[in-house]
Amino acid sequence: MVPLDPLAVRSLRSWLGEPPGPGLLALHHALAYQRPGLWGDHARVPRSVVLVREGDDQLEAFGAGEPEPAVAWLAGQGRAVCLVAPAAWRNVVGARVGPIEQGAVETWTIDPFDLTMAAMLEGAELEGELEAEPGAVRRPRTSVVATRRLIAGDAAGFAATAPPWALRGWGTFPALIAFGAAFGVPHGNTFAALAWIFDQSAGFDAIAVFTVPRYRRLGLARGAASALVQHIARHRRKIPLWSTPPDNEDSVALARSLGFSSQATEALVRWPPRPQPVVQPQAAEGAEEGNG
């Protein structure tokens, strides 16, 4: 495997097509912005491709095309790897590395037509309230979280709030602001919650959301994400994507509240598998229970 030459972009796009989910979306994003970490079996005309990003305790990889030799190369890195790739890659990985941990990533979307209709209905409701109560202040019937779009001068505030993985797609905050978008709930010189575009392609924007732990369950993430979704639909004219493991109940609930619906599921594999938690034997019947 060798680093991809900039001229490989045209060859890759000829067979990658438009990304249907977060895995290929990450590849398209890296190709468009010449991000490091793109490897192929040929520098200019690759058929086996993988994007590798440094994770907290593992390599995060996104594969496309033929599984070999990319799988062999990943296995030879001597690191824990979490790979999102076509289902055909799974058996190749298992044969190469042995025991693997299997999981899934769900992709949720909102139809732009649904967003437009929701905005029109909201505006009609507000106008009706004003007609019924002349002089009343125009406001939604539910509480509104104060959000604003981030600008280049918010670099320090973003860095102080966002998690370490926030800019893995872009590399730098200026690149996010120049080519993507971010919204936040201001809190002094920083933010209580953030929503930003993590990866993008010509037709899709993948969303990331983060709330400072002490301010969670206050609706702040929903406010920031809602502002970003509206911006993506109205100004960027794209389809917003929300990706999450299906067992992340908080993320699934937030996606549903914003109007997202599940559209596709992508397989992921990890090796070596994470150690399973040790389950303590239940106390004998009649024994006292206490707080640990």
Coordinates of C-alpha atoms in Angstrom, one line a residue:
M1 CA 0.0 0.0 0.0
V2 CA 1.2 3.5 -0.9
P3 CA 0.0 7.0 -0.2
L4 CA -2.4 8.1 -2.9
D5 CA -1.2 10.6 -5.5
P6 CA -3.4 13.7 -6.0
L7 CA -4.1 12.4 -9.5
A8 CA -5.8 9.3 -8.0
V9 CA -8.8 11.4 -7.2
R10 CA -10.3 11.2 -10.7
S11 CA -9.8 7.4 -10.9
L12 CA -11.3 6.9 -7.5
R13 CA -14.4 9.0 -8.2
S14 CA -15.0 7.1 -11.4
W15 CA -15.9 3.9 -9.4
L16 CA -16.7 5.2 -5.9
G17 CA -19.8 7.2 -7.0
E18 CA -21.8 9.3 -4.6
P19 CA -21.4 8.1 -1.0
P20 CA -24.4 6.3 0.5
G21 CA -23.3 6.5 4.1
P22 CA -20.6 7.8 6.5
G23 CA -17.9 5.3 5.5
L24 CA -17.6 6.4 1.9
L25 CA -18.5 10.0 2.9
A26 CA -15.3 10.1 4.9
L27 CA -13.3 8.9 1.9
H28 CA -14.9 11.5 -0.4
H29 CA -14.2 14.2 2.2
A30 CA -10.5 13.2 2.4
L31 CA -10.2 13.1 -1.4
A32 CA -11.8 16.5 -1.8
Y33 CA -9.5 18.2 0.7
Q34 CA -6.4 16.2 0.1
R35 CA -6.4 15.0 3.7
P36 CA -3.5 12.8 4.8
G37 CA -4.2 9.1 5.6
L38 CA -5.4 7.9 2.1
W39 CA -3.7 4.7 1.0
G40 CA -4.1 2.5 -2.0
D41 CA -2.6 -0.5 -3.8
H42 CA -1.5 1.9 -6.6
A43 CA -0.6 5.5 -6.3
R44 CA -2.7 6.7 -9.2
V45 CA -5.1 3.9 -10.3
P46 CA -6.0 2.1 -7.0
R47 CA -8.5 -0.7 -6.7
S48 CA -8.1 -1.3 -2.9
V49 CA -8.3 1.9 -0.9
V50 CA -8.4 2.8 2.8
L51 CA -8.6 6.0 4.8
V52 CA -6.9 5.9 8.2
R53 CA -7.4 8.3 11.0
E54 CA -5.8 8.3 14.4
G55 CA -8.3 7.5 17.1
D56 CA -8.1 7.8 20.8
D57 CA -6.9 4.2 21.4
Q58 CA -7.1 2.7 17.9
L59 CA -6.9 3.4 14.2
E60 CA -10.2 4.4 12.6
A61 CA -10.3 3.1 9.0
F62 CA -12.7 3.4 6.1
G63 CA -12.3 0.9 3.2
A64 CA -13.6 0.8 -0.3
G65 CA -13.0 -1.3 -3.4
E66 CA -11.3 -4.7 -3.1
P67 CA -10.4 -5.8 0.4
E68 CA -6.9 -7.0 -0.4
P69 CA -4.2 -5.8 0.0
A70 CA -5.7 -3.1 2.2
V71 CA -6.8 -5.6 4.9
A72 CA -3.4 -7.2 5.0
W73 CA -1.7 -3.8 5.3
L74 CA -4.0 -2.8 8.2
A75 CA -3.4 -6.1 10.0
G76 CA 0.3 -5.5 9.7
Q77 CA 0.1 -2.1 11.6
G78 CA 0.2 -3.9 15.0
R79 CA -2.6 -1.6 16.3
A80 CA -6.2 -2.0 17.3
V81 CA -8.3 -1.1 14.3
C82 CA -12.0 -0.1 13.9
L83 CA -12.9 -0.6 10.2
V84 CA -16.0 0.6 8.4
A85 CA -16.2 -1.1 5.0
P86 CA -18.4 -3.0 2.6
A87 CA -19.8 -6.3 4.1
A88 CA -17.5 -8.3 1.8
W89 CA -14.5 -7.1 3.7
R90 CA -15.7 -8.8 6.9
N91 CA -14.8 -12.4 6.0
V92 CA -11.4 -11.3 4.6
V93 CA -10.6 -9.5 7.9
G94 CA -11.7 -12.6 9.9
A95 CA -9.5 -14.9 7.8
R96 CA -6.5 -12.5 8.2
V97 CA -6.6 -11.5 11.8
G98 CA -8.7 -14.2 13.6
P99 CA -11.3 -13.2 16.2
I100 CA -13.1 -9.9 15.4
E101 CA -15.7 -7.8 17.1
Q102 CA -18.7 -7.0 14.9
G103 CA -20.9 -4.0 15.1
A104 CA -22.9 -1.5 13.1
V105 CA -23.3 2.2 12.4
E106 CA -26.7 3.5 11.5
T107 CA -27.1 6.4 9.1
W108 CA -30.0 8.7 9.6
T109 CA -31.2 11.4 7.2
I110 CA -33.8 14.1 6.8
D111 CA -35.5 14.7 3.5
P112 CA -34.9 18.4 2.4
F113 CA -38.6 18.5 1.4
D114 CA -39.6 17.6 5.0
L115 CA -37.3 20.3 6.3
T116 CA -38.9 22.9 4.0
M117 CA -42.4 21.9 4.9
A118 CA -41.6 22.0 8.6
A119 CA -40.2 25.5 8.3
M120 CA -43.3 26.7 6.4
L121 CA -45.7 25.1 9.0
E122 CA -43.7 26.7 11.8
G123 CA -44.0 30.1 10.1
A124 CA -47.7 29.7 9.6
E125 CA -48.3 28.8 13.2
L126 CA -46.4 31.9 14.3
E127 CA -48.4 34.2 12.0
G128 CA -51.6 32.7 13.3
E129 CA -50.6 33.5 16.8
L130 CA -49.9 37.1 15.9
E131 CA -53.3 37.5 14.1
A132 CA -55.1 36.1 17.2
E133 CA -53.2 38.3 19.6
P134 CA -52.3 41.7 18.0
G135 CA -49.1 43.1 19.3
A136 CA -47.9 39.8 20.8
V137 CA -44.2 39.0 20.6
R138 CA -43.5 36.5 17.8
R139 CA -42.0 33.4 19.4
P140 CA -42.4 29.6 19.1
R141 CA -44.5 27.9 21.6
T142 CA -41.5 25.9 22.8
S143 CA -38.5 27.4 24.4
V144 CA -35.7 28.4 22.0
V145 CA -32.0 27.8 22.7
A146 CA -29.8 30.8 21.8
T147 CA -27.3 29.7 19.2
R148 CA -25.0 31.4 16.7
R149 CA -22.9 30.4 13.8
L150 CA -19.2 30.1 14.6
I151 CA -16.6 32.3 12.8
A152 CA -12.9 32.3 12.4
G153 CA -12.4 34.2 15.7
D154 CA -14.1 31.4 17.6
A155 CA -11.1 29.0 17.3
A156 CA -10.0 29.3 20.9
G157 CA -13.6 28.8 22.2
F158 CA -14.1 25.8 19.9
A159 CA -10.9 24.2 21.0
A160 CA -11.7 24.7 24.7
T161 CA -15.1 23.0 24.3
A162 CA -14.9 20.4 21.5
P163 CA -13.7 16.8 22.1
P164 CA -10.3 15.7 20.8
W165 CA -11.8 14.0 17.8
A166 CA -13.7 17.1 16.6
L167 CA -11.4 18.0 13.7
R168 CA -10.3 14.6 12.5
G169 CA -12.2 15.3 9.2
W170 CA -10.9 18.8 8.6
G171 CA -7.5 18.9 10.4
T172 CA -7.9 22.6 11.3
F173 CA -10.6 24.9 12.6
P174 CA -10.0 27.4 9.8
A175 CA -10.7 24.6 7.2
L176 CA -14.0 23.8 9.0
I177 CA -15.1 27.4 9.0
A178 CA -14.0 28.0 5.4
F179 CA -15.6 24.9 3.8
G180 CA -18.0 23.6 6.4
A181 CA -20.1 25.2 9.2
A182 CA -20.5 25.1 13.0
F183 CA -23.1 26.4 15.4
G184 CA -22.8 26.7 19.2
V185 CA -24.6 27.7 22.3
P186 CA -22.4 30.5 23.7
H187 CA -21.2 30.3 27.3
G188 CA -18.8 33.1 28.2
N189 CA -15.8 32.8 25.9
T190 CA -16.6 29.2 25.1
F191 CA -19.6 27.2 24.3
A192 CA -22.0 24.9 26.3
A193 CA -22.9 22.9 23.2
L194 CA -21.6 22.6 19.7
A195 CA -22.8 21.1 16.4
W196 CA -20.6 21.1 13.3
I197 CA -20.0 19.4 10.0
F198 CA -17.6 16.5 10.5
D199 CA -17.4 15.2 6.9
Q200 CA -19.0 16.3 3.7
S201 CA -19.4 15.5 0.0
A202 CA -21.2 17.2 -2.9
G203 CA -24.6 16.1 -1.7
F204 CA -24.2 15.2 2.0
D205 CA -23.1 16.8 5.3
A206 CA -22.4 14.6 8.2
I207 CA -23.1 16.2 11.6
A208 CA -21.2 15.9 14.9
V209 CA -22.7 17.1 18.2
F210 CA -21.1 17.7 21.6
T211 CA -22.4 19.1 24.9
V212 CA -20.2 19.9 27.9
P213 CA -21.2 17.2 30.5
R214 CA -22.5 19.6 33.1
Y215 CA -25.0 21.1 30.6
R216 CA -26.4 17.9 29.2
R217 CA -30.1 17.1 29.2
L218 CA -31.1 20.8 28.9
G219 CA -31.9 20.7 25.2
L220 CA -28.7 22.6 24.2
A221 CA -27.4 19.9 21.8
R222 CA -30.8 19.9 20.1
G223 CA -30.8 23.6 19.7
A224 CA -27.3 23.7 18.2
A225 CA -28.0 20.7 15.9
S226 CA -31.3 22.1 14.8
A227 CA -29.6 25.4 13.7
L228 CA -27.0 23.5 11.8
V229 CA -29.5 21.2 10.1
Q230 CA -31.5 24.2 8.9
H231 CA -28.4 25.9 7.6
I232 CA -27.4 22.7 5.7
A233 CA -30.8 22.4 4.1
R234 CA -31.4 26.1 3.3
H235 CA -28.0 27.4 2.4
R236 CA -25.8 24.5 1.5
R237 CA -28.6 22.6 -0.3
K238 CA -27.5 19.3 1.0
I239 CA -28.9 16.3 2.9
P240 CA -27.8 16.2 6.5
L241 CA -26.5 12.8 7.8
W242 CA -26.5 11.6 11.4
S243 CA -24.5 8.4 12.2
T244 CA -24.6 6.5 15.4
P245 CA -24.3 3.0 16.8
P246 CA -27.9 1.6 17.2
D247 CA -27.4 1.1 20.9
N248 CA -26.5 4.8 21.6
E249 CA -30.0 5.6 23.0
D250 CA -29.3 9.3 23.7
S251 CA -28.0 9.9 20.1
V252 CA -30.9 8.0 18.6
A253 CA -33.5 9.9 20.7
L254 CA -31.9 13.2 19.7
A255 CA -31.9 12.3 16.0
R256 CA -35.6 11.4 16.1
S257 CA -36.4 14.6 17.9
L258 CA -34.8 16.5 15.1
G259 CA -36.8 14.7 12.4
F260 CA -34.1 12.2 11.3
S261 CA -35.1 8.7 10.3
S262 CA -32.9 5.6 9.9
Q263 CA -32.0 4.9 6.3
A264 CA -29.1 2.5 6.2
T265 CA -26.9 0.4 8.4
E266 CA -23.2 -0.1 7.7
A267 CA -21.1 -3.0 9.2
L268 CA -18.0 -2.3 11.2
V269 CA -15.4 -4.7 12.6
R270 CA -12.8 -4.2 15.3
W271 CA -9.7 -6.2 16.1
P272 CA -8.6 -7.3 18.5
P273 CA -12.0 -7.5 20.2
R274 CA -12.4 -5.4 23.4
P275 CA -12.3 -7.4 26.6
Q276 CA -15.8 -8.3 27.8
P277 CA -16.7 -6.8 31.2
V278 CA -16.6 -9.3 34.1
V279 CA -20.1 -10.1 35.4
Q280 CA -20.1 -10.5 39.1
P281 CA -22.2 -13.4 40.4
Q282 CA -25.5 -12.4 41.9
A283 CA -25.7 -12.3 45.7
A284 CA -27.2 -15.3 47.4
E285 CA -31.0 -15.0 48.0
G286 CA -31.6 -13.2 51.3
A287 CA -28.3 -11.4 51.4
E288 CA -28.3 -7.7 52.1
E289 CA -27.8 -5.3 49.3
G290 CA -25.9 -2.1 49.7
N291 CA -24.4 0.8 47.8
G292 CA -21.0 0.2 46.4

